[in-house]
mmCIF file of C-alpha atoms and ligand atoms in Angstrom:
data_model
loop_
_atom_site.group_PDB
_atom_site.id
_atom_site.type_symbol
_atom_site.label_atom_id
_atom_site.label_comp_id
_atom_site.label_asym_id
_atom_site.label_seq_id
_atom_site.Cartn_x
_atom_site.Cartn_y
_atom_site.Cartn_z
ATOM 1 C CA MET A 235 90.170 123.086 104.950
ATOM 2 C CA ASN A 236 93.144 123.303 107.263
ATOM 3 C CA VAL A 237 91.845 124.081 110.733
ATOM 4 C CA HIS A 238 93.965 122.140 113.190
ATOM 5 C CA GLN A 239 97.476 122.355 114.488
ATOM 6 C CA VAL A 240 98.564 118.733 114.270
ATOM 7 C CA ASP A 241 100.975 117.552 116.947
ATOM 8 C CA ARG A 242 102.797 114.717 115.205
ATOM 9 C CA ALA A 243 104.285 113.494 118.495
ATOM 10 C CA GLU A 244 100.799 112.475 119.638
ATOM 11 C CA LEU A 245 100.123 110.220 116.665
ATOM 12 C CA PRO A 246 101.924 107.028 117.803
ATOM 13 C CA GLY A 247 99.929 107.133 121.048
ATOM 14 C CA PHE A 248 96.684 107.551 119.110
ATOM 15 C CA ALA A 249 97.662 104.643 116.874
ATOM 16 C CA GLU A 250 98.307 102.412 119.845
ATOM 17 C CA SER A 251 95.069 103.249 121.605
ATOM 18 C CA LEU A 252 93.011 102.885 118.407
ATOM 19 C CA GLU A 253 94.640 99.643 117.256
ATOM 20 C CA THR A 254 91.946 97.446 118.802
ATOM 21 C CA ARG A 255 88.995 99.762 118.190
ATOM 22 C CA SER A 256 86.350 99.060 115.581
ATOM 23 C CA ALA A 257 86.432 100.820 112.223
ATOM 24 C CA GLU A 258 83.305 102.765 113.197
ATOM 25 C CA GLU A 259 84.967 103.934 116.420
ATOM 26 C CA ILE A 260 88.087 104.988 114.531
ATOM 27 C CA LEU A 261 86.019 107.010 112.070
ATOM 28 C CA ARG A 262 84.083 108.673 114.887
ATOM 29 C CA TRP A 263 87.337 109.565 116.617
ATOM 30 C CA ALA A 264 88.735 110.982 113.380
ATOM 31 C CA ALA A 265 85.659 113.142 112.773
ATOM 32 C CA ASP A 266 85.641 114.419 116.364
ATOM 33 C CA ARG A 267 89.292 115.314 116.150
ATOM 34 C CA TYR A 268 89.806 116.606 112.595
ATOM 35 C CA ALA A 269 86.497 117.636 110.965
ATOM 36 C CA PRO A 270 86.044 119.898 109.060
ATOM 37 C CA GLY A 271 89.682 119.399 108.134
ATOM 38 C CA LEU A 272 89.002 115.738 107.390
ATOM 39 C CA THR A 273 88.616 114.175 103.955
ATOM 40 C CA CYS A 274 88.218 110.647 102.635
ATOM 41 C CA ALA A 275 89.800 109.446 99.408
ATOM 42 C CA THR A 276 87.668 106.811 97.758
ATOM 43 C CA SER A 277 88.727 104.780 94.745
ATOM 44 C CA LEU A 278 85.274 103.184 94.811
ATOM 45 C CA GLY A 279 86.718 99.768 95.546
ATOM 46 C CA ILE A 280 84.673 97.564 97.842
ATOM 47 C CA GLU A 281 86.722 98.650 100.876
ATOM 48 C CA ASP A 282 86.022 102.296 100.054
ATOM 49 C CA CYS A 283 82.300 101.565 99.708
ATOM 50 C CA VAL A 284 82.326 99.985 103.164
ATOM 51 C CA VAL A 285 84.004 103.075 104.640
ATOM 52 C CA ILE A 286 81.478 105.382 102.946
ATOM 53 C CA ASP A 287 78.662 103.232 104.329
ATOM 54 C CA MET A 288 80.052 103.663 107.855
ATOM 55 C CA ILE A 289 80.546 107.412 107.419
ATOM 56 C CA ALA A 290 77.027 107.871 106.039
ATOM 57 C CA ARG A 291 75.347 105.683 108.661
ATOM 58 C CA ALA A 292 76.968 107.704 111.435
ATOM 59 C CA GLY A 293 76.332 111.022 109.679
ATOM 60 C CA LEU A 294 79.964 112.016 110.070
ATOM 61 C CA PRO A 295 81.011 115.377 108.584
ATOM 62 C CA VAL A 296 83.675 114.066 106.232
ATOM 63 C CA ASP A 297 84.552 115.432 102.794
ATOM 64 C CA LEU A 298 84.591 112.696 100.117
ATOM 65 C CA PHE A 299 86.486 112.695 96.846
ATOM 66 C CA THR A 300 87.732 110.338 94.167
ATOM 67 C CA LEU A 301 90.609 110.694 91.759
ATOM 68 C CA ASP A 302 88.940 110.716 88.374
ATOM 69 C CA THR A 303 91.753 109.878 85.963
ATOM 70 C CA GLU A 304 89.161 109.857 83.161
ATOM 71 C CA LEU A 305 90.294 106.279 82.540
ATOM 72 C CA LEU A 306 88.016 104.477 84.967
ATOM 73 C CA PHE A 307 85.722 101.596 84.033
ATOM 74 C CA PRO A 308 82.112 102.411 83.070
ATOM 75 C CA GLU A 309 81.092 100.214 86.005
ATOM 76 C CA THR A 310 83.107 102.476 88.338
ATOM 77 C CA TYR A 311 81.451 105.639 87.041
ATOM 78 C CA ALA A 312 78.037 103.991 87.435
ATOM 79 C CA LEU A 313 78.854 102.932 90.989
ATOM 80 C CA TRP A 314 79.941 106.496 91.802
ATOM 81 C CA LYS A 315 76.448 107.767 90.925
ATOM 82 C CA GLN A 316 74.811 104.839 92.724
ATOM 83 C CA ILE A 317 76.715 105.515 95.970
ATOM 84 C CA GLU A 318 75.857 109.218 95.874
ATOM 85 C CA ALA A 319 72.162 108.428 95.405
ATOM 86 C CA ARG A 320 72.066 105.657 97.992
ATOM 87 C CA TYR A 321 73.717 107.656 100.773
ATOM 88 C CA GLY A 322 72.794 111.207 99.787
ATOM 89 C CA VAL A 323 76.437 112.242 99.637
ATOM 90 C CA THR A 324 78.600 114.065 97.126
ATOM 91 C CA ILE A 325 81.858 112.488 96.056
ATOM 92 C CA ARG A 326 83.964 115.284 94.571
ATOM 93 C CA ALA A 327 85.825 114.568 91.345
ATOM 94 C CA VAL A 328 89.500 115.441 91.620
ATOM 95 C CA ARG A 329 90.896 115.518 88.083
ATOM 96 C CA PRO A 330 94.289 115.900 86.443
ATOM 97 C CA GLU A 331 95.356 119.214 84.982
ATOM 98 C CA HIS A 332 95.136 117.754 81.462
ATOM 99 C CA THR A 333 92.643 115.497 79.720
ATOM 100 C CA VAL A 334 93.809 112.170 78.313
ATOM 101 C CA ALA A 335 93.934 113.713 74.825
ATOM 102 C CA GLU A 336 95.948 116.690 76.071
ATOM 103 C CA GLN A 337 98.314 114.351 77.872
ATOM 104 C CA ALA A 338 98.789 112.340 74.661
ATOM 105 C CA ALA A 339 99.635 115.542 72.785
ATOM 106 C CA ARG A 340 102.154 116.592 75.432
ATOM 107 C CA GLU A 341 103.698 113.277 76.458
ATOM 108 C CA GLY A 342 102.849 110.907 73.602
ATOM 109 C CA ALA A 343 100.034 108.396 73.351
ATOM 110 C CA GLU A 344 99.404 105.760 75.980
ATOM 111 C CA LEU A 345 101.902 107.048 78.494
ATOM 112 C CA TRP A 346 100.744 104.288 80.870
ATOM 113 C CA LEU A 347 102.421 101.685 78.642
ATOM 114 C CA ARG A 348 105.776 103.447 78.494
ATOM 115 C CA GLU A 349 106.040 105.326 81.782
ATOM 116 C CA PRO A 350 103.304 104.252 84.194
ATOM 117 C CA ASP A 351 104.968 106.062 87.105
ATOM 118 C CA ARG A 352 104.887 109.331 85.160
ATOM 119 C CA CYS A 353 101.292 108.704 84.144
ATOM 120 C CA CYS A 354 100.257 108.032 87.769
ATOM 121 C CA GLU A 355 102.180 111.129 88.827
ATOM 122 C CA LEU A 356 100.253 113.312 86.384
ATOM 123 C CA ARG A 357 96.818 111.716 86.687
ATOM 124 C CA LYS A 358 96.772 110.726 90.373
ATOM 125 C CA MET A 359 99.596 112.017 92.533
ATOM 126 C CA GLN A 360 99.602 115.689 91.512
ATOM 127 C CA PRO A 361 95.808 116.083 91.755
ATOM 128 C CA LEU A 362 95.857 114.209 95.070
ATOM 129 C CA ALA A 363 98.585 116.437 96.498
ATOM 130 C CA ARG A 364 96.654 119.527 95.439
ATOM 131 C CA THR A 365 93.451 118.454 97.166
ATOM 132 C CA LEU A 366 95.108 117.061 100.312
ATOM 133 C CA SER A 367 96.982 120.332 100.844
ATOM 134 C CA SER A 368 93.659 121.817 102.002
ATOM 135 C CA PHE A 369 93.095 119.250 104.766
ATOM 136 C CA ASP A 370 94.585 118.207 108.100
ATOM 137 C CA ALA A 371 93.795 114.493 107.843
ATOM 138 C CA TRP A 372 92.643 111.953 105.290
ATOM 139 C CA ILE A 373 90.921 108.617 105.555
ATOM 140 C CA THR A 374 91.848 105.724 103.298
ATOM 141 C CA ALA A 375 90.573 102.152 103.055
ATOM 142 C CA ILE A 376 93.907 100.344 102.786
ATOM 143 C CA ARG A 377 94.416 96.974 104.480
ATOM 144 C CA ARG A 378 97.649 95.531 105.816
ATOM 145 C CA ASP A 379 97.342 92.289 103.897
ATOM 146 C CA GLN A 380 97.123 93.975 100.481
ATOM 147 C CA THR A 381 100.831 94.600 99.822
ATOM 148 C CA PRO A 382 104.141 94.303 101.698
ATOM 149 C CA GLU A 383 104.318 98.098 101.692
ATOM 150 C CA ARG A 384 101.014 98.286 103.575
ATOM 151 C CA ALA A 385 101.809 95.475 106.049
ATOM 152 C CA SER A 386 103.008 97.853 108.768
ATOM 153 C CA ALA A 387 100.490 100.626 108.172
ATOM 154 C CA PRO A 388 99.198 102.060 111.474
ATOM 155 C CA VAL A 389 95.585 102.954 112.217
ATOM 156 C CA VAL A 390 96.696 106.571 112.373
ATOM 157 C CA GLY A 391 100.031 108.101 111.450
ATOM 158 C CA TRP A 392 101.774 110.984 109.779
ATOM 159 C CA ASP A 393 101.772 110.905 105.994
ATOM 160 C CA GLY A 394 105.114 112.453 105.185
ATOM 161 C CA ARG A 395 104.497 112.277 101.460
ATOM 162 C CA PHE A 396 101.510 114.605 101.566
ATOM 163 C CA GLY A 397 102.052 116.337 104.915
ATOM 164 C CA LEU A 398 98.924 115.464 106.872
ATOM 165 C CA VAL A 399 97.507 112.817 109.202
ATOM 166 C CA LYS A 400 96.477 109.527 107.578
ATOM 167 C CA ILE A 401 93.760 107.366 109.102
ATOM 168 C CA ASN A 402 93.230 103.758 108.005
ATOM 169 C CA PRO A 403 90.115 102.373 109.745
ATOM 170 C CA LEU A 404 90.122 99.035 107.869
ATOM 171 C CA VAL A 405 93.802 98.384 108.258
ATOM 172 C CA ARG A 406 93.318 95.185 110.307
ATOM 173 C CA TRP A 407 90.546 93.791 108.083
ATOM 174 C CA THR A 408 90.811 90.887 105.649
ATOM 175 C CA PHE A 409 89.148 90.888 102.243
ATOM 176 C CA ASP A 410 86.666 88.294 103.533
ATOM 177 C CA GLU A 411 85.687 90.624 106.380
ATOM 178 C CA VAL A 412 85.149 93.441 103.902
ATOM 179 C CA LYS A 413 82.924 91.252 101.732
ATOM 180 C CA ALA A 414 80.994 90.060 104.803
ATOM 181 C CA TYR A 415 80.314 93.644 105.925
ATOM 182 C CA ALA A 416 79.216 94.616 102.412
ATOM 183 C CA ALA A 417 76.818 91.672 102.282
ATOM 184 C CA ALA A 418 75.421 92.266 105.774
ATOM 185 C CA HIS A 419 74.755 95.961 105.100
ATOM 186 C CA ASP A 420 73.773 95.659 101.448
ATOM 187 C CA VAL A 421 76.602 97.985 100.427
ATOM 188 C CA PRO A 422 76.695 98.672 96.672
ATOM 189 C CA TYR A 423 79.992 97.650 95.133
ATOM 190 C CA ASN A 424 81.577 97.359 91.728
ATOM 191 C CA PRO A 425 80.235 94.299 89.844
ATOM 192 C CA LEU A 426 83.729 93.790 88.427
ATOM 193 C CA HIS A 427 84.787 92.496 91.856
ATOM 194 C CA ASP A 428 82.678 89.393 91.133
ATOM 195 C CA GLN A 429 84.189 89.001 87.660
ATOM 196 C CA GLY A 430 87.806 88.429 88.639
ATOM 197 C CA TYR A 431 88.839 91.983 89.513
ATOM 198 C CA PRO A 432 89.642 92.139 93.256
ATOM 199 C CA SER A 433 91.505 95.432 92.752
ATOM 200 C CA ILE A 434 90.120 97.938 90.254
ATOM 201 C CA GLY A 435 91.899 100.994 88.899
ATOM 202 C CA CYS A 436 92.251 102.564 85.454
ATOM 203 C CA ILE A 437 91.163 100.470 82.471
ATOM 204 C CA PRO A 438 94.615 100.269 80.811
ATOM 205 C CA CYS A 439 96.309 99.076 84.012
ATOM 206 C CA THR A 440 93.750 96.627 85.409
ATOM 207 C CA SER A 441 93.321 93.020 84.296
ATOM 208 C CA GLN A 442 91.475 89.972 85.543
ATOM 209 C CA VAL A 443 93.070 87.830 88.249
ATOM 210 C CA LYS A 444 92.937 84.051 88.016
ATOM 211 C CA PRO A 445 92.031 81.900 91.046
ATOM 212 C CA GLY A 446 95.095 81.492 93.252
ATOM 213 C CA GLU A 447 96.864 84.601 91.954
ATOM 214 C CA ASP A 448 97.795 87.501 94.207
ATOM 215 C CA PRO A 449 94.704 89.750 94.365
ATOM 216 C CA ARG A 450 96.730 92.767 93.231
ATOM 217 C CA SER A 451 98.507 90.944 90.392
ATOM 218 C CA GLY A 452 95.930 92.355 87.990
ATOM 219 C CA ARG A 453 97.249 95.886 88.527
ATOM 220 C CA TRP A 454 100.031 96.926 86.118
ATOM 221 C CA ARG A 455 100.360 93.274 85.095
ATOM 222 C CA GLY A 456 103.780 92.435 83.706
ATOM 223 C CA LYS A 457 105.397 95.465 85.324
ATOM 224 C CA GLU A 458 107.261 95.770 88.617
ATOM 225 C CA LYS A 459 104.911 98.548 89.665
ATOM 226 C CA THR A 460 102.443 97.537 92.411
ATOM 227 C CA GLU A 461 101.294 100.921 93.732
ATOM 228 C CA CYS A 462 100.248 104.147 92.066
ATOM 229 C CA GLY A 463 102.149 105.963 94.806
ATOM 230 C CA LEU A 464 99.267 107.163 96.958
ATOM 231 C CA HIS A 465 100.176 104.897 99.835
ATOM 232 C CA LEU A 466 103.951 104.791 99.570
ATOM 233 C CA ARG A 467 105.943 106.334 102.355
ATOM 234 C CA ALA A 468 107.989 109.454 101.862
ATOM 235 C CA PRO A 469 111.712 108.777 101.381
ATOM 236 C CA GLY A 470 113.260 108.042 104.785
ATOM 237 C CA GLN A 471 109.921 107.853 106.546
ATOM 238 C CA THR A 472 109.105 104.854 108.672
ATOM 239 C CA GLN A 473 105.507 103.745 108.736
ATOM 240 C CA GLY A 474 103.511 105.977 111.009
ATOM 241 C CA SER A 475 106.333 108.397 111.646
HETATM 242 FE FE1 LIG B 168 97.967 106.046 84.187
HETATM 243 FE FE2 LIG B 168 97.632 103.441 84.647
HETATM 244 FE FE3 LIG B 168 98.354 105.109 86.642
HETATM 245 FE FE4 LIG B 168 95.872 105.182 85.593
HETATM 246 S S1 LIG B 168 96.825 103.489 86.782
HETATM 247 S S2 LIG B 168 97.139 106.946 86.094
HETATM 248 S S3 LIG B 168 96.330 104.784 83.400
HETATM 249 S S4 LIG B 168 99.554 104.543 84.804
#
């Protein structure tokens, strides 16, 4: 729910002061400042599971949701239930306007093969925009070393694409640090991560990564696309502006 007047001019100062703080401290700050207008988007990747673990351990009042494209791996759906049971939380399903079958009837079969950007727009971006419009701030689990686009992501900044504050508590973390936290705290995570899938999305657009390959090369393999659009900046927006 929208409850706060957000002063965008304050955000660079927040980002600077939070840059060296721990992920737990950043999450606490975010909850103090923005709850109940605060939500967390989880794709149920290992980074997201770590963030949920931190939120649950601290008992922070944060809404949780995942974009259910209806094309996720069975292992992802099983993990979703496992996380809810383990932490006693509800992860809301945010779904597209149309089922996969309805989309095929309207746009043709397997839109992801022909127009993956359009498919992501319909199955991820539009549902995401609808749900974020009700909040003042959202938490994501992106890391700077995942893609060039994310390399300059601030701890906190203005998300011009969706029109709210974006908080990235793990932004300074490496994948090894994420795995170490998960192991130390016995955080449930997707078994596919241990089977050559460092980044897991929809079944049609996720493939195994060989040793030495870029961890995100298994997403939209063979296409120039590297992001579904959730974490791209708005046209003309500099990171954090
Ligand atoms: Fe469609 Fe692939 Fe995007 Fe999923 S990741 S919404 S299947 S294009």
